[in-house]
Amino acid sequence: NNYNNNYNLTGYTLNQVISILYLFGIALHIYRAKMTSMVKRCLVCITGASGAIYSIRLLCALAANGVRIHVVTSERGARVLLEETGRPLGYWLGRLQSQGGPEGRHAFITMHENNDFSAPISSGSFRLHGTVIVPCSMGTLSTIASGN
């Protein structure tokens, strides 16, 4: 059976097998080191629920810790943020980008349109360390939980 022969290790000496396993272990160690040293990326989704200041506070905390932030907001979310804080989202993001990073340095923030299905965050292969929906109403939470 050809299928079983794909994994046949006969013909290798014990030293060769040990060397292969050793090299595999080194490669795995390097991969894990790269994954833990990766810059963290988070997606912050701002909805139209009340409590928009929580989204600004979260963005500040993430930026101060050097997290690369991707932001998407609903139209209602942007409007509620403006009504509750007196400033548009662009103001807050610009302020964070210029001085909100670690030690007052530049913060890495990318804004995405909520209807841009070609944005990197729309892809399942786009790696994130986390996604936060803030503020999140019970209606939004139940919609997500039910998969609708």
CSV table of N, CA and C in Angstrom, one decimal:
chain,number,residue,atom,x,y,z
A,1,ASN,N,0.8,-1.2,0.0
A,1,ASN,CA,0.0,0.0,0.0
A,1,ASN,C,0.9,1.2,0.0
A,2,ASN,N,0.8,2.1,-1.0
A,2,ASN,CA,1.6,3.3,-1.2
A,2,ASN,C,1.4,4.3,-0.1
A,3,TYR,N,0.1,4.4,0.4
A,3,TYR,CA,-0.2,5.4,1.5
A,3,TYR,C,0.7,5.1,2.7
A,4,ASN,N,0.8,3.9,3.1
A,4,ASN,CA,1.6,3.6,4.3
A,4,ASN,C,3.1,3.8,4.1
A,5,ASN,N,3.6,3.7,2.9
A,5,ASN,CA,5.0,3.8,2.6
A,5,ASN,C,5.5,5.2,2.7
A,6,ASN,N,4.6,6.2,2.7
A,6,ASN,CA,5.0,7.6,2.8
A,6,ASN,C,5.7,7.9,4.1
A,7,TYR,N,5.4,7.2,5.1
A,7,TYR,CA,6.0,7.4,6.4
A,7,TYR,C,6.9,6.3,6.9
A,8,ASN,N,7.5,5.6,6.0
A,8,ASN,CA,8.4,4.5,6.3
A,8,ASN,C,9.7,5.0,6.7
A,9,LEU,N,10.2,4.7,7.9
A,9,LEU,CA,11.5,5.2,8.4
A,9,LEU,C,12.5,4.1,8.3
A,10,THR,N,12.2,3.0,7.7
A,10,THR,CA,13.3,2.0,7.6
A,10,THR,C,14.4,2.5,6.6
A,11,GLY,N,15.6,2.0,6.9
A,11,GLY,CA,16.7,2.5,6.1
A,11,GLY,C,17.5,3.6,6.8
A,12,TYR,N,16.9,4.2,7.8
A,12,TYR,CA,17.6,5.2,8.6
A,12,TYR,C,18.3,4.6,9.8
A,13,THR,N,19.4,5.1,10.1
A,13,THR,CA,20.1,4.6,11.3
A,13,THR,C,19.5,5.4,12.5
A,14,LEU,N,19.7,4.8,13.7
A,14,LEU,CA,19.2,5.5,14.9
A,14,LEU,C,19.8,6.9,15.0
A,15,ASN,N,21.0,7.1,14.7
A,15,ASN,CA,21.6,8.4,14.8
A,15,ASN,C,21.0,9.4,13.8
A,16,GLN,N,20.6,8.9,12.6
A,16,GLN,CA,19.9,9.8,11.6
A,16,GLN,C,18.5,10.2,12.2
A,17,VAL,N,17.8,9.3,12.7
A,17,VAL,CA,16.5,9.6,13.3
A,17,VAL,C,16.6,10.6,14.4
A,18,ILE,N,17.6,10.4,15.3
A,18,ILE,CA,17.8,11.3,16.4
A,18,ILE,C,18.2,12.7,15.9
A,19,SER,N,19.0,12.8,14.8
A,19,SER,CA,19.4,14.1,14.2
A,19,SER,C,18.2,14.8,13.7
A,20,ILE,N,17.3,14.0,13.0
A,20,ILE,CA,16.1,14.6,12.4
A,20,ILE,C,15.2,15.1,13.5
A,21,LEU,N,15.0,14.4,14.6
A,21,LEU,CA,14.2,14.8,15.7
A,21,LEU,C,14.8,16.0,16.4
A,22,TYR,N,16.1,16.1,16.5
A,22,TYR,CA,16.8,17.2,17.1
A,22,TYR,C,16.6,18.5,16.3
A,23,LEU,N,16.7,18.4,14.9
A,23,LEU,CA,16.5,19.5,14.0
A,23,LEU,C,15.0,20.0,14.1
A,24,PHE,N,14.1,19.0,14.2
A,24,PHE,CA,12.7,19.4,14.3
A,24,PHE,C,12.5,20.1,15.6
A,25,GLY,N,13.1,19.7,16.7
A,25,GLY,CA,13.0,20.4,18.0
A,25,GLY,C,13.5,21.8,17.9
A,26,ILE,N,14.6,22.0,17.2
A,26,ILE,CA,15.2,23.4,17.1
A,26,ILE,C,14.2,24.2,16.3
A,27,ALA,N,13.7,23.7,15.2
A,27,ALA,CA,12.8,24.5,14.3
A,27,ALA,C,11.5,24.8,15.1
A,28,LEU,N,11.0,23.9,15.9
A,28,LEU,CA,9.8,24.2,16.8
A,28,LEU,C,10.2,25.3,17.8
A,29,HIS,N,11.3,25.2,18.4
A,29,HIS,CA,11.8,26.2,19.4
A,29,HIS,C,11.8,27.6,18.7
A,30,ILE,N,12.4,27.7,17.5
A,30,ILE,CA,12.5,29.0,16.8
A,30,ILE,C,11.1,29.5,16.5
A,31,TYR,N,10.2,28.6,16.0
A,31,TYR,CA,8.9,29.0,15.7
A,31,TYR,C,8.2,29.6,16.9
A,32,ARG,N,8.3,28.9,18.1
A,32,ARG,CA,7.6,29.4,19.3
A,32,ARG,C,8.2,30.7,19.7
A,33,ALA,N,9.5,30.9,19.6
A,33,ALA,CA,10.1,32.2,20.0
A,33,ALA,C,9.6,33.3,19.1
A,34,LYS,N,9.4,33.1,17.8
A,34,LYS,CA,8.9,34.1,16.9
A,34,LYS,C,7.5,34.4,17.3
A,35,MET,N,6.7,33.4,17.6
A,35,MET,CA,5.3,33.7,17.9
A,35,MET,C,5.2,34.5,19.2
A,36,THR,N,6.0,34.2,20.2
A,36,THR,CA,5.9,35.0,21.4
A,36,THR,C,6.4,36.4,21.3
A,37,SER,N,7.4,36.6,20.4
A,37,SER,CA,8.0,37.9,20.2
A,37,SER,C,7.2,38.7,19.2
A,38,MET,N,6.2,38.2,18.6
A,38,MET,CA,5.4,38.9,17.6
A,38,MET,C,4.7,40.1,18.3
A,39,VAL,N,4.6,41.2,17.6
A,39,VAL,CA,3.9,42.3,18.1
A,39,VAL,C,2.4,41.9,18.2
A,40,LYS,N,1.7,42.2,19.2
A,40,LYS,CA,0.3,41.9,19.4
A,40,LYS,C,-0.5,42.7,18.5
A,41,ARG,N,-1.5,42.1,17.9
A,41,ARG,CA,-2.5,42.9,17.1
A,41,ARG,C,-3.9,42.6,17.6
A,42,CYS,N,-4.7,43.6,17.8
A,42,CYS,CA,-6.0,43.5,18.3
A,42,CYS,C,-7.0,44.2,17.4
A,43,LEU,N,-8.2,43.7,17.3
A,43,LEU,CA,-9.2,44.4,16.6
A,43,LEU,C,-10.2,45.0,17.6
A,44,VAL,N,-10.5,46.2,17.5
A,44,VAL,CA,-11.5,46.9,18.3
A,44,VAL,C,-12.7,47.3,17.5
A,45,CYS,N,-13.8,46.7,17.8
A,45,CYS,CA,-15.1,47.0,17.1
A,45,CYS,C,-15.9,47.9,17.9
A,46,ILE,N,-16.2,49.1,17.4
A,46,ILE,CA,-17.0,50.1,18.2
A,46,ILE,C,-18.4,50.1,17.7
A,47,THR,N,-19.4,49.8,18.6
A,47,THR,CA,-20.8,49.7,18.2
A,47,THR,C,-21.5,50.9,18.6
A,48,GLY,N,-22.8,51.0,18.3
A,48,GLY,CA,-23.6,52.2,18.7
A,48,GLY,C,-24.2,52.1,20.0
A,49,ALA,N,-23.8,51.2,20.9
A,49,ALA,CA,-24.4,51.2,22.3
A,49,ALA,C,-23.8,52.4,23.1
A,50,SER,N,-24.5,52.8,24.1
A,50,SER,CA,-24.0,53.9,24.9
A,50,SER,C,-22.8,53.4,25.7
A,51,GLY,N,-21.9,54.3,26.1
A,51,GLY,CA,-20.7,54.0,26.8
A,51,GLY,C,-19.5,54.0,25.9
A,52,ALA,N,-19.5,55.0,24.9
A,52,ALA,CA,-18.4,55.1,24.0
A,52,ALA,C,-17.1,55.4,24.6
A,53,ILE,N,-17.1,56.0,25.8
A,53,ILE,CA,-15.8,56.3,26.4
A,53,ILE,C,-15.0,55.1,26.8
A,54,TYR,N,-15.7,53.9,26.9
A,54,TYR,CA,-15.0,52.7,27.2
A,54,TYR,C,-14.1,52.3,26.0
A,55,SER,N,-14.6,52.6,24.8
A,55,SER,CA,-13.8,52.3,23.6
A,55,SER,C,-12.6,53.1,23.6
A,56,ILE,N,-12.7,54.4,23.9
A,56,ILE,CA,-11.5,55.3,24.0
A,56,ILE,C,-10.5,54.8,25.0
A,57,ARG,N,-11.0,54.5,26.2
A,57,ARG,CA,-10.1,54.0,27.3
A,57,ARG,C,-9.4,52.7,26.9
A,58,LEU,N,-10.1,51.8,26.2
A,58,LEU,CA,-9.5,50.6,25.8
A,58,LEU,C,-8.4,50.9,24.7
A,59,LEU,N,-8.7,51.7,23.8
A,59,LEU,CA,-7.7,52.1,22.7
A,59,LEU,C,-6.5,52.7,23.4
A,60,CYS,N,-6.7,53.6,24.4
A,60,CYS,CA,-5.5,54.2,25.1
A,60,CYS,C,-4.7,53.1,25.8
A,61,ALA,N,-5.3,52.2,26.4
A,61,ALA,CA,-4.6,51.1,27.2
A,61,ALA,C,-3.9,50.2,26.2
A,62,LEU,N,-4.5,49.8,25.1
A,62,LEU,CA,-3.8,49.0,24.1
A,62,LEU,C,-2.6,49.7,23.5
A,63,ALA,N,-2.8,51.0,23.1
A,63,ALA,CA,-1.8,51.8,22.5
A,63,ALA,C,-0.6,51.9,23.4
A,64,ALA,N,-0.9,52.2,24.7
A,64,ALA,CA,0.2,52.4,25.7
A,64,ALA,C,1.0,51.1,25.9
A,65,ASN,N,0.5,50.0,25.6
A,65,ASN,CA,1.2,48.7,25.7
A,65,ASN,C,1.8,48.2,24.4
A,66,GLY,N,1.8,49.1,23.4
A,66,GLY,CA,2.5,48.7,22.2
A,66,GLY,C,1.7,47.8,21.3
A,67,VAL,N,0.4,47.6,21.5
A,67,VAL,CA,-0.4,46.8,20.6
A,67,VAL,C,-0.7,47.5,19.3
A,68,ARG,N,-0.6,46.7,18.2
A,68,ARG,CA,-1.1,47.3,16.9
A,68,ARG,C,-2.6,47.1,16.9
A,69,ILE,N,-3.2,48.2,16.7
A,69,ILE,CA,-4.7,48.3,16.9
A,69,ILE,C,-5.3,48.4,15.5
A,70,HIS,N,-6.3,47.6,15.3
A,70,HIS,CA,-7.2,47.7,14.1
A,70,HIS,C,-8.6,48.1,14.6
A,71,VAL,N,-9.1,49.1,14.0
A,71,VAL,CA,-10.4,49.7,14.5
A,71,VAL,C,-11.4,49.6,13.4
A,72,VAL,N,-12.6,49.2,13.7
A,72,VAL,CA,-13.8,49.3,12.8
A,72,VAL,C,-15.0,49.8,13.6
A,73,THR,N,-15.8,50.6,13.1
A,73,THR,CA,-16.9,51.1,13.8
A,73,THR,C,-18.1,51.2,12.9
A,74,SER,N,-19.3,51.0,13.5
A,74,SER,CA,-20.5,51.1,12.8
A,74,SER,C,-20.8,52.6,12.6
A,75,GLU,N,-21.7,53.0,11.7
A,75,GLU,CA,-22.1,54.4,11.5
A,75,GLU,C,-22.7,54.9,12.8
A,76,ARG,N,-23.5,54.1,13.4
A,76,ARG,CA,-24.1,54.5,14.7
A,76,ARG,C,-23.1,54.6,15.8
A,77,GLY,N,-22.1,53.7,15.8
A,77,GLY,CA,-21.0,53.8,16.8
A,77,GLY,C,-20.3,55.1,16.7
A,78,ALA,N,-20.0,55.6,15.5
A,78,ALA,CA,-19.2,56.8,15.3
A,78,ALA,C,-20.1,58.0,15.7
A,79,ARG,N,-21.4,57.9,15.5
A,79,ARG,CA,-22.3,59.0,15.9
A,79,ARG,C,-22.4,59.1,17.4
A,80,VAL,N,-22.6,57.9,18.1
A,80,VAL,CA,-22.7,57.9,19.5
A,80,VAL,C,-21.4,58.4,20.2
A,81,LEU,N,-20.3,58.0,19.6
A,81,LEU,CA,-19.0,58.5,20.1
A,81,LEU,C,-18.9,60.0,20.1
A,82,LEU,N,-19.3,60.6,19.0
A,82,LEU,CA,-19.3,62.0,18.8
A,82,LEU,C,-20.3,62.7,19.8
A,83,GLU,N,-21.5,62.1,20.0
A,83,GLU,CA,-22.5,62.7,20.9
A,83,GLU,C,-22.0,62.6,22.3
A,84,GLU,N,-21.4,61.5,22.7
A,84,GLU,CA,-21.0,61.3,24.1
A,84,GLU,C,-19.7,62.0,24.5
A,85,THR,N,-18.8,62.1,23.6
A,85,THR,CA,-17.5,62.7,23.9
A,85,THR,C,-17.3,64.1,23.4
A,86,GLY,N,-18.1,64.5,22.4
A,86,GLY,CA,-18.0,65.8,21.8
A,86,GLY,C,-16.9,65.9,20.7
A,87,ARG,N,-16.3,64.8,20.4
A,87,ARG,CA,-15.3,64.8,19.4
A,87,ARG,C,-15.5,63.5,18.5
A,88,PRO,N,-15.1,63.6,17.2
A,88,PRO,CA,-15.3,62.5,16.4
A,88,PRO,C,-14.2,61.4,16.6
A,89,LEU,N,-14.4,60.2,16.1
A,89,LEU,CA,-13.4,59.1,16.3
A,89,LEU,C,-12.1,59.5,15.7
A,90,GLY,N,-12.1,60.2,14.6
A,90,GLY,CA,-10.8,60.6,13.9
A,90,GLY,C,-9.9,61.4,14.9
A,91,TYR,N,-10.5,62.3,15.7
A,91,TYR,CA,-9.8,63.1,16.6
A,91,TYR,C,-9.1,62.2,17.6
A,92,TRP,N,-9.8,61.3,18.2
A,92,TRP,CA,-9.2,60.4,19.2
A,92,TRP,C,-8.1,59.5,18.6
A,93,LEU,N,-8.4,59.0,17.4
A,93,LEU,CA,-7.3,58.1,16.8
A,93,LEU,C,-6.1,58.9,16.4
A,94,GLY,N,-6.3,60.1,15.9
A,94,GLY,CA,-5.1,61.0,15.6
A,94,GLY,C,-4.3,61.3,16.9
A,95,ARG,N,-5.0,61.6,17.9
A,95,ARG,CA,-4.3,61.9,19.2
A,95,ARG,C,-3.5,60.7,19.7
A,96,LEU,N,-4.1,59.5,19.6
A,96,LEU,CA,-3.5,58.3,20.1
A,96,LEU,C,-2.3,58.0,19.2
A,97,GLN,N,-2.4,58.2,17.8
A,97,GLN,CA,-1.3,57.9,16.9
A,97,GLN,C,-0.1,58.7,17.2
A,98,SER,N,-0.4,60.0,17.5
A,98,SER,CA,0.8,60.9,17.7
A,98,SER,C,1.5,60.8,19.0
A,99,GLN,N,0.7,60.4,20.1
A,99,GLN,CA,1.4,60.4,21.4
A,99,GLN,C,0.9,59.3,22.3
A,100,GLY,N,0.1,58.4,21.8
A,100,GLY,CA,-0.5,57.4,22.7
A,100,GLY,C,0.2,56.1,22.9
A,101,GLY,N,1.4,55.9,22.2
A,101,GLY,CA,2.1,54.7,22.2
A,101,GLY,C,2.9,54.6,23.5
A,102,PRO,N,3.7,53.5,23.6
A,102,PRO,CA,4.6,53.3,24.8
A,102,PRO,C,5.5,54.5,25.0
A,103,GLU,N,5.6,55.0,26.2
A,103,GLU,CA,6.5,56.1,26.5
A,103,GLU,C,6.2,57.4,25.7
A,104,GLY,N,4.9,57.5,25.3
A,104,GLY,CA,4.5,58.7,24.5
A,104,GLY,C,4.9,58.7,23.1
A,105,ARG,N,5.3,57.6,22.6
A,105,ARG,CA,5.7,57.5,21.2
A,105,ARG,C,4.5,57.2,20.3
A,106,HIS,N,4.8,57.1,19.0
A,106,HIS,CA,3.7,56.8,18.0
A,106,HIS,C,3.0,55.5,18.2
A,107,ALA,N,1.7,55.5,18.2
A,107,ALA,CA,0.9,54.3,18.3
A,107,ALA,C,0.5,53.8,16.9
A,108,PHE,N,0.4,52.5,16.7
A,108,PHE,CA,0.1,51.9,15.5
A,108,PHE,C,-1.4,51.6,15.4
A,109,ILE,N,-2.1,52.4,14.7
A,109,ILE,CA,-3.6,52.3,14.6
A,109,ILE,C,-4.0,52.3,13.2
A,110,THR,N,-4.8,51.3,12.8
A,110,THR,CA,-5.3,51.2,11.4
A,110,THR,C,-6.8,51.3,11.5
A,111,MET,N,-7.4,52.2,10.8
A,111,MET,CA,-8.9,52.3,10.7
A,111,MET,C,-9.4,51.6,9.5
A,112,HIS,N,-10.4,50.8,9.6
A,112,HIS,CA,-11.0,50.0,8.5
A,112,HIS,C,-12.5,50.5,8.4
A,113,GLU,N,-13.0,50.5,7.1
A,113,GLU,CA,-14.4,50.8,6.9
A,113,GLU,C,-15.2,49.6,7.2
A,114,ASN,N,-16.4,49.8,7.8
A,114,ASN,CA,-17.2,48.6,8.2
A,114,ASN,C,-17.8,47.9,7.0
A,115,ASN,N,-17.7,48.4,5.8
A,115,ASN,CA,-18.3,47.7,4.7
A,115,ASN,C,-17.2,47.3,3.7
A,116,ASP,N,-15.9,47.4,4.1
A,116,ASP,CA,-14.8,47.0,3.2
A,116,ASP,C,-14.5,45.5,3.4
A,117,PHE,N,-15.1,44.7,2.6
A,117,PHE,CA,-14.8,43.3,2.7
A,117,PHE,C,-13.5,42.8,2.1
A,118,SER,N,-12.7,43.8,1.5
A,118,SER,CA,-11.4,43.4,1.0
A,118,SER,C,-10.3,43.8,2.0
A,119,ALA,N,-10.8,44.4,3.2
A,119,ALA,CA,-9.8,44.8,4.2
A,119,ALA,C,-9.1,43.5,4.8
A,120,PRO,N,-7.9,43.6,5.2
A,120,PRO,CA,-7.2,42.5,5.8
A,120,PRO,C,-7.9,41.8,6.9
A,121,ILE,N,-8.6,42.6,7.8
A,121,ILE,CA,-9.3,42.0,8.9
A,121,ILE,C,-10.5,41.1,8.5
A,122,SER,N,-10.9,41.2,7.2
A,122,SER,CA,-12.0,40.4,6.7
A,122,SER,C,-11.6,38.9,6.4
A,123,SER,N,-10.3,38.7,6.3
A,123,SER,CA,-9.7,37.4,5.9
A,123,SER,C,-9.6,36.5,7.2
A,124,GLY,N,-9.9,35.3,7.0
A,124,GLY,CA,-9.7,34.3,8.1
A,124,GLY,C,-8.2,34.1,8.4
A,125,SER,N,-7.4,34.4,7.4
A,125,SER,CA,-5.9,34.1,7.7
A,125,SER,C,-5.2,35.3,8.3
A,126,PHE,N,-6.0,36.4,8.6
A,126,PHE,CA,-5.4,37.6,9.3
A,126,PHE,C,-5.3,37.3,10.8
A,127,ARG,N,-4.1,37.2,11.3
A,127,ARG,CA,-3.8,36.8,12.7
A,127,ARG,C,-4.0,37.9,13.6
A,128,LEU,N,-4.8,37.7,14.6
A,128,LEU,CA,-5.1,38.6,15.7
A,128,LEU,C,-4.9,38.0,17.0
A,129,HIS,N,-4.5,38.7,18.0
A,129,HIS,CA,-4.4,38.2,19.4
A,129,HIS,C,-5.7,38.3,20.1
A,130,GLY,N,-6.6,39.1,19.6
A,130,GLY,CA,-7.9,39.3,20.2
A,130,GLY,C,-8.8,40.3,19.5
A,131,THR,N,-10.1,40.1,19.7
A,131,THR,CA,-11.1,41.0,19.2
A,131,THR,C,-12.0,41.5,20.3
A,132,VAL,N,-12.2,42.8,20.4
A,132,VAL,CA,-13.0,43.3,21.5
A,132,VAL,C,-14.1,44.1,20.8
A,133,ILE,N,-15.4,43.9,21.3
A,133,ILE,CA,-16.5,44.7,20.8
A,133,ILE,C,-16.9,45.6,22.0
A,134,VAL,N,-16.7,46.9,21.8
A,134,VAL,CA,-16.9,47.8,22.9
A,134,VAL,C,-17.5,49.1,22.4
A,135,PRO,N,-18.5,49.7,23.0
A,135,PRO,CA,-19.4,49.1,23.9
A,135,PRO,C,-20.2,48.0,23.3
A,136,CYS,N,-20.6,47.0,24.0
A,136,CYS,CA,-21.3,45.9,23.5
A,136,CYS,C,-22.7,45.8,24.2
A,137,SER,N,-23.8,46.0,23.5
A,137,SER,CA,-25.1,45.9,24.1
A,137,SER,C,-25.4,44.4,24.2
A,138,MET,N,-26.4,44.1,25.0
A,138,MET,CA,-26.9,42.7,25.1
A,138,MET,C,-27.4,42.2,23.8
A,139,GLY,N,-28.0,43.1,23.0
A,139,GLY,CA,-28.5,42.7,21.7
A,139,GLY,C,-27.4,42.3,20.8
A,140,THR,N,-26.3,43.0,20.8
A,140,THR,CA,-25.1,42.6,20.0
A,140,THR,C,-24.6,41.3,20.5
A,141,LEU,N,-24.4,41.2,21.8
A,141,LEU,CA,-23.9,40.0,22.4
A,141,LEU,C,-24.7,38.8,22.0
A,142,SER,N,-26.0,38.9,22.1
A,142,SER,CA,-26.9,37.8,21.8
A,142,SER,C,-26.9,37.4,20.3
A,143,THR,N,-26.7,38.4,19.5
A,143,THR,CA,-26.6,38.2,18.0
A,143,THR,C,-25.4,37.4,17.7
A,144,ILE,N,-24.3,37.8,18.3
A,144,ILE,CA,-23.0,37.1,18.1
A,144,ILE,C,-23.1,35.6,18.7
A,145,ALA,N,-23.6,35.5,19.9
A,145,ALA,CA,-23.7,34.2,20.6
A,145,ALA,C,-24.6,33.2,19.8
A,146,SER,N,-25.6,33.8,19.1
A,146,SER,CA,-26.5,32.9,18.4
A,146,SER,C,-26.1,32.6,17.0
A,147,GLY,N,-25.1,33.4,16.5
A,147,GLY,CA,-24.5,33.2,15.2
A,147,GLY,C,-25.4,33.9,14.1
A,148,ASN,N,-26.2,34.8,14.4
A,148,ASN,CA,-27.0,35.4,13.4
A,148,ASN,C,-26.4,36.7,12.9
